[in-house]
Short mmCIF file of C-alpha atoms in Angstrom, two decimals:
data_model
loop_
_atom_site.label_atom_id
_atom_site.label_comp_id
_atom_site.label_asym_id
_atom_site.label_seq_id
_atom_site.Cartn_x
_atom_site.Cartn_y
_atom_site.Cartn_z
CA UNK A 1 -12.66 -32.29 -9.09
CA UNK A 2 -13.04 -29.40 -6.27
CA UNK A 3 -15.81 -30.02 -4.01
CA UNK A 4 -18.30 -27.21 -3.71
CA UNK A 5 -20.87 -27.39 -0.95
CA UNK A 6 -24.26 -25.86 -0.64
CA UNK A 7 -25.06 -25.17 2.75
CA UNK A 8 -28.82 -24.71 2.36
CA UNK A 9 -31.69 -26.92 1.24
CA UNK A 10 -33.31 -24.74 -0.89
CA UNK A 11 -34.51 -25.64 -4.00
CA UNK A 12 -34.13 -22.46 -5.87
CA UNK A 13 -30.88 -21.97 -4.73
CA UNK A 14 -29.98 -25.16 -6.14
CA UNK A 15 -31.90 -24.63 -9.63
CA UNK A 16 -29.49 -21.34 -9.69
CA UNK A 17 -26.55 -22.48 -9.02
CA UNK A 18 -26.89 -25.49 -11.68
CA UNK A 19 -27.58 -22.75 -14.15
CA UNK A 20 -23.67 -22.12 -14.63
CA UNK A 21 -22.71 -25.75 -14.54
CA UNK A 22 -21.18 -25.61 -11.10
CA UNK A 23 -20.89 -29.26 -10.04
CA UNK A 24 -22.22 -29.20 -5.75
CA UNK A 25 -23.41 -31.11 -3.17
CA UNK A 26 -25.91 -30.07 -0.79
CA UNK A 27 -26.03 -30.30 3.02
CA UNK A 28 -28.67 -28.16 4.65
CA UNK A 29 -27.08 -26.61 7.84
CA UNK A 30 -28.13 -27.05 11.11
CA UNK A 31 -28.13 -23.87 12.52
CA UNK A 32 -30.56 -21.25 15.00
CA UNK A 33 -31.48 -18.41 13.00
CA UNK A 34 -31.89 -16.15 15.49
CA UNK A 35 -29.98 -12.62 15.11
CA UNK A 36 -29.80 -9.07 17.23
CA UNK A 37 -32.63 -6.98 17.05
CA UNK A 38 -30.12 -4.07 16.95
CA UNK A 39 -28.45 -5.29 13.42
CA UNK A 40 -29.31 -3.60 10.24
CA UNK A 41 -31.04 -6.12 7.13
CA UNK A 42 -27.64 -6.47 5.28
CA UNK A 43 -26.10 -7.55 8.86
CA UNK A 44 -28.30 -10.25 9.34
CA UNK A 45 -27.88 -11.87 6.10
CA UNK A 46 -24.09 -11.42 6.40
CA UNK A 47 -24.33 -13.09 9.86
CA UNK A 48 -26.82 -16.14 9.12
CA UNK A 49 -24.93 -16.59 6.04
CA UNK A 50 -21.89 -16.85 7.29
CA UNK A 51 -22.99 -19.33 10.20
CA UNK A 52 -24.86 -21.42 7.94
CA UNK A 53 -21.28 -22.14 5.75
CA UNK A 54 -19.31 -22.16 8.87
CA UNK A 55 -21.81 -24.96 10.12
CA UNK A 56 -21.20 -27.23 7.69
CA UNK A 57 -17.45 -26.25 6.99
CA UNK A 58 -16.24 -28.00 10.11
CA UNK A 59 -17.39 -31.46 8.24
CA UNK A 60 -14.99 -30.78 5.64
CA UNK A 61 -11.16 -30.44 5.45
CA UNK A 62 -11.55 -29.38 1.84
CA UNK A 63 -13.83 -27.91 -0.21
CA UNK A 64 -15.63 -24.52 -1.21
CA UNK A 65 -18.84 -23.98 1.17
CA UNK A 66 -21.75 -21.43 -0.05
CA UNK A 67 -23.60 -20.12 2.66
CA UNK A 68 -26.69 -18.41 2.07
CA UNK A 69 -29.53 -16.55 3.83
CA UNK A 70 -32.21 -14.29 2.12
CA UNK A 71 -35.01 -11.79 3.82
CA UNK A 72 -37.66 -9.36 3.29
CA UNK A 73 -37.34 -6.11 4.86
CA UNK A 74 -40.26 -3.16 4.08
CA UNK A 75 -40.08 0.20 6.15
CA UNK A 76 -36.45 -0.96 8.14
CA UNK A 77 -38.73 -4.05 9.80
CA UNK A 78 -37.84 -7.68 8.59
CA UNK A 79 -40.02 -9.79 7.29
CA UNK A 80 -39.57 -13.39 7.85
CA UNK A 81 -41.53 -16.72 6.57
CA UNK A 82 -45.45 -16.39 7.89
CA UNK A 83 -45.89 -19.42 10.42
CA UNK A 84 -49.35 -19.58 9.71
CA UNK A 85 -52.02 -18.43 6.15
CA UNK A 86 -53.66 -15.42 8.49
CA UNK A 87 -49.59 -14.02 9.06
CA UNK A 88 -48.46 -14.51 5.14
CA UNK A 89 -52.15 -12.83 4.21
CA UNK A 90 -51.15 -9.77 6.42
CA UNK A 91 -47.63 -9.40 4.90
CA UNK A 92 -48.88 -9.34 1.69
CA UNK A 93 -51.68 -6.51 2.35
CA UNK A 94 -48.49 -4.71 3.83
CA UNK A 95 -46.75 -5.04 0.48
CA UNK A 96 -49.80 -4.08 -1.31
CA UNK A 97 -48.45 -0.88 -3.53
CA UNK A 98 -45.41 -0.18 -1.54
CA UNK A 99 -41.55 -0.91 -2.72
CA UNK A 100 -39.68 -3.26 0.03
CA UNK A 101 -35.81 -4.74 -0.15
CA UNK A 102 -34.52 -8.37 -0.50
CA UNK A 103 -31.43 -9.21 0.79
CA UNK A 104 -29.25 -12.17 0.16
CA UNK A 105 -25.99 -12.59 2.13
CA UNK A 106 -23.66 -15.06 0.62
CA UNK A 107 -20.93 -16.07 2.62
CA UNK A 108 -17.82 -18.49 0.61
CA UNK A 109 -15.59 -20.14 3.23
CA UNK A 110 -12.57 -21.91 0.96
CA UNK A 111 -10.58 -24.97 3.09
CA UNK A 112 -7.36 -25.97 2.22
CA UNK A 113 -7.22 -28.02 4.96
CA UNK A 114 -8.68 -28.71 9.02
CA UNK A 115 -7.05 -25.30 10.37
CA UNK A 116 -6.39 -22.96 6.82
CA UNK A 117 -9.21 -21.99 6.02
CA UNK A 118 -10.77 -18.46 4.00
CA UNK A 119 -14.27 -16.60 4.08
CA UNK A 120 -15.58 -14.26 2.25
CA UNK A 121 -18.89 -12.69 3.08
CA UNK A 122 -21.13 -9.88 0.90
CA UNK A 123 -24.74 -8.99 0.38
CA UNK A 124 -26.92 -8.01 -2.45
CA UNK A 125 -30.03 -5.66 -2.17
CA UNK A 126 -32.44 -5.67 -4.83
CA UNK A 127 -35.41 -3.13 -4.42
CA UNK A 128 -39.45 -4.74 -5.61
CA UNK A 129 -42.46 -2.72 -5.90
CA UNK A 130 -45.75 -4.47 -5.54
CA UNK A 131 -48.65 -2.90 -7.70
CA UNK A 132 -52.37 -2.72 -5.87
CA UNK A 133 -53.18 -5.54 -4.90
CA UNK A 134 -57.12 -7.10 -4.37
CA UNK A 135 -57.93 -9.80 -1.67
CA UNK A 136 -59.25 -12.21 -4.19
CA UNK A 137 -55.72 -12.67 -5.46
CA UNK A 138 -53.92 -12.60 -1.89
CA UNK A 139 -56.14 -15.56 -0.56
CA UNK A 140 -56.12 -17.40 -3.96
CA UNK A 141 -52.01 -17.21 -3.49
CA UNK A 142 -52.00 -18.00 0.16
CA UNK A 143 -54.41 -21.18 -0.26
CA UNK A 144 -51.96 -22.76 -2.37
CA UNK A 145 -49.49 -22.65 0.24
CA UNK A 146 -46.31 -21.24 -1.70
CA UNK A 147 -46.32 -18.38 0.69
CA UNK A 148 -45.10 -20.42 3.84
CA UNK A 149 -41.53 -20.91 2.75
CA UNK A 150 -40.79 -17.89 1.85
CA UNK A 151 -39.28 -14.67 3.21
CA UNK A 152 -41.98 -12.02 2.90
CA UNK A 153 -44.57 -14.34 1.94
CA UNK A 154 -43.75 -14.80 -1.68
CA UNK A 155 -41.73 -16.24 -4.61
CA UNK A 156 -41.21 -13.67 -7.66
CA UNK A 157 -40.98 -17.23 -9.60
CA UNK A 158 -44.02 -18.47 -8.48
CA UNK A 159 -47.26 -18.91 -10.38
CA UNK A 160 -49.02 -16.24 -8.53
CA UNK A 161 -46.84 -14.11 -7.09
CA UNK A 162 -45.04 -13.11 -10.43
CA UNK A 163 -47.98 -11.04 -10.89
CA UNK A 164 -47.82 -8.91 -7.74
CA UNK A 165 -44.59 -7.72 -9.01
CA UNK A 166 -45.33 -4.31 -10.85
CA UNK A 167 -41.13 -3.24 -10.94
CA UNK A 168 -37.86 -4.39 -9.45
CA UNK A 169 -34.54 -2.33 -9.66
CA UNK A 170 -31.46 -4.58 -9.39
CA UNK A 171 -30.57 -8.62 -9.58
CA UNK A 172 -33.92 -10.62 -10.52
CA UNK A 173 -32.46 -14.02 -8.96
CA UNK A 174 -31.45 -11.99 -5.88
CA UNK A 175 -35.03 -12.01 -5.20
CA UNK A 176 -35.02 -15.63 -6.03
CA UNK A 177 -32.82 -16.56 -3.68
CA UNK A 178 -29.18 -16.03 -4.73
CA UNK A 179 -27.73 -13.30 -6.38
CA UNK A 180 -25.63 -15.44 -8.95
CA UNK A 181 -24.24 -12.51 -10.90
CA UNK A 182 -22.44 -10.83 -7.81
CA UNK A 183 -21.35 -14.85 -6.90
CA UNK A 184 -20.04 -15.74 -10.36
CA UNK A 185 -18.06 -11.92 -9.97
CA UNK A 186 -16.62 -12.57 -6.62
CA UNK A 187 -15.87 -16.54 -7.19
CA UNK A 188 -13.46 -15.26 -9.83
CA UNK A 189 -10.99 -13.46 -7.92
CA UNK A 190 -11.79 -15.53 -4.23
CA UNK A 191 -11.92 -18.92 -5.72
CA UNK A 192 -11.35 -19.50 -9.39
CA UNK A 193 -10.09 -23.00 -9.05
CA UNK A 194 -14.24 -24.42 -8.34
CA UNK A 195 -15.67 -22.41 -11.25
CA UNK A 196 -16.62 -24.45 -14.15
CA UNK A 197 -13.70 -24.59 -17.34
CA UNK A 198 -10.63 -23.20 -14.63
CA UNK A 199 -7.34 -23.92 -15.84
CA UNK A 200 -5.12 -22.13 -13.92
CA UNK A 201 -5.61 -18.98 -15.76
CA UNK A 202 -5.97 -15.41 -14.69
CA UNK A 203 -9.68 -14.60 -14.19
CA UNK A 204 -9.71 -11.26 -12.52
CA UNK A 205 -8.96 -9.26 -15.66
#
């Protein structure tokens, strides 16, 4: 049995992922997500991705390591996870009406061994417009503290925030938290051998 690490301790992540029947581990990476004010959204996720699998891959001499890193940005300006109720209340107003992006970088680092190792690194963008929405239901949302984890102060899965959502274009579990049909595309030509069912055959046809 290949052994396929996920580098991140998110639970949604991890709810995807068992969707296709991908047997994984999870180690939450250590890492500083700091990033250069000068990079565009899709660059930071690439970068934070890709640090996050790196991280971890230096525990490992072999093994598949998923990387992952997911943000809001609205108007070119990230949003990140409100540190405090007043914060995820304001991001929300922001959103109120508007369409904003979610990116998810995804970064695959394969290890044959200590010093051969692979990466491969891509993003997804998936485009969500918010309808109007009132201050009852913003504060209602934000008092039951989903908001705080969460890039852009919201889950599309979550009780409330599903109904903020008036129209997406593009992946639904990008928004999520991991864009698993771009993953399950790029997994069979990087690294076939960790996919559920491989036998050895062809899977890039």
């Amino acid at each position: 049995m290949e052994t396929v690490i996920l580098a991140s301790g998110s639970p949604r992540r991890k709810k995807l992922l068992e969707q296709i029947n991908m047997p994984f581990q999870v180690q939450k990476s250590a890492i500083y997500e700091h990033y250069r004010s000068d990079l565009t959204p899709s660059e930071v996720v690439e970068v934070l991705a890709r640090r996050k699998a790196s991280s971890v891959a230096r525990h490992y001499s072999r093994a598949l390591i998923i990387g992952a890193d997911t943000i809001v940005a609205y108007r070119n300006k990230i949003l990140e996870k409100p540190s405090t109720k007043e914060e995820a209340q304001r991001m929300l107003m922001q959103l109120s009406g508007n369409t904003h992006s979610v990116f998810t970088g995804v970064s695959l680092c394969k290890k044959a061994s200590h010093d051969n190792s692979q990466t491969h690194t891509f993003f997804e963008e998936t485009k969500v417009t918010f309808g109007d929405l009132n201050l009852r239901d913003i504060k209602r949302y934000v008092e039951s503290g989903s908001p705080m984890d969460k890039a852009g102060g919201y889950g599309i899965q979550d009780k409330y925030g599903a109904i903020f959502v008036r129209h997406i274009e593009g992946d639904y579990n990008n928004v999520v938290g991991f864009p698993l049909y771009t993953f399950y595309q790029v997994m069979q030509n990087f690294a076939p051998e960790y996919l559920p069912g491989y036998s050895g055959e062809n899977h890039s046809s």
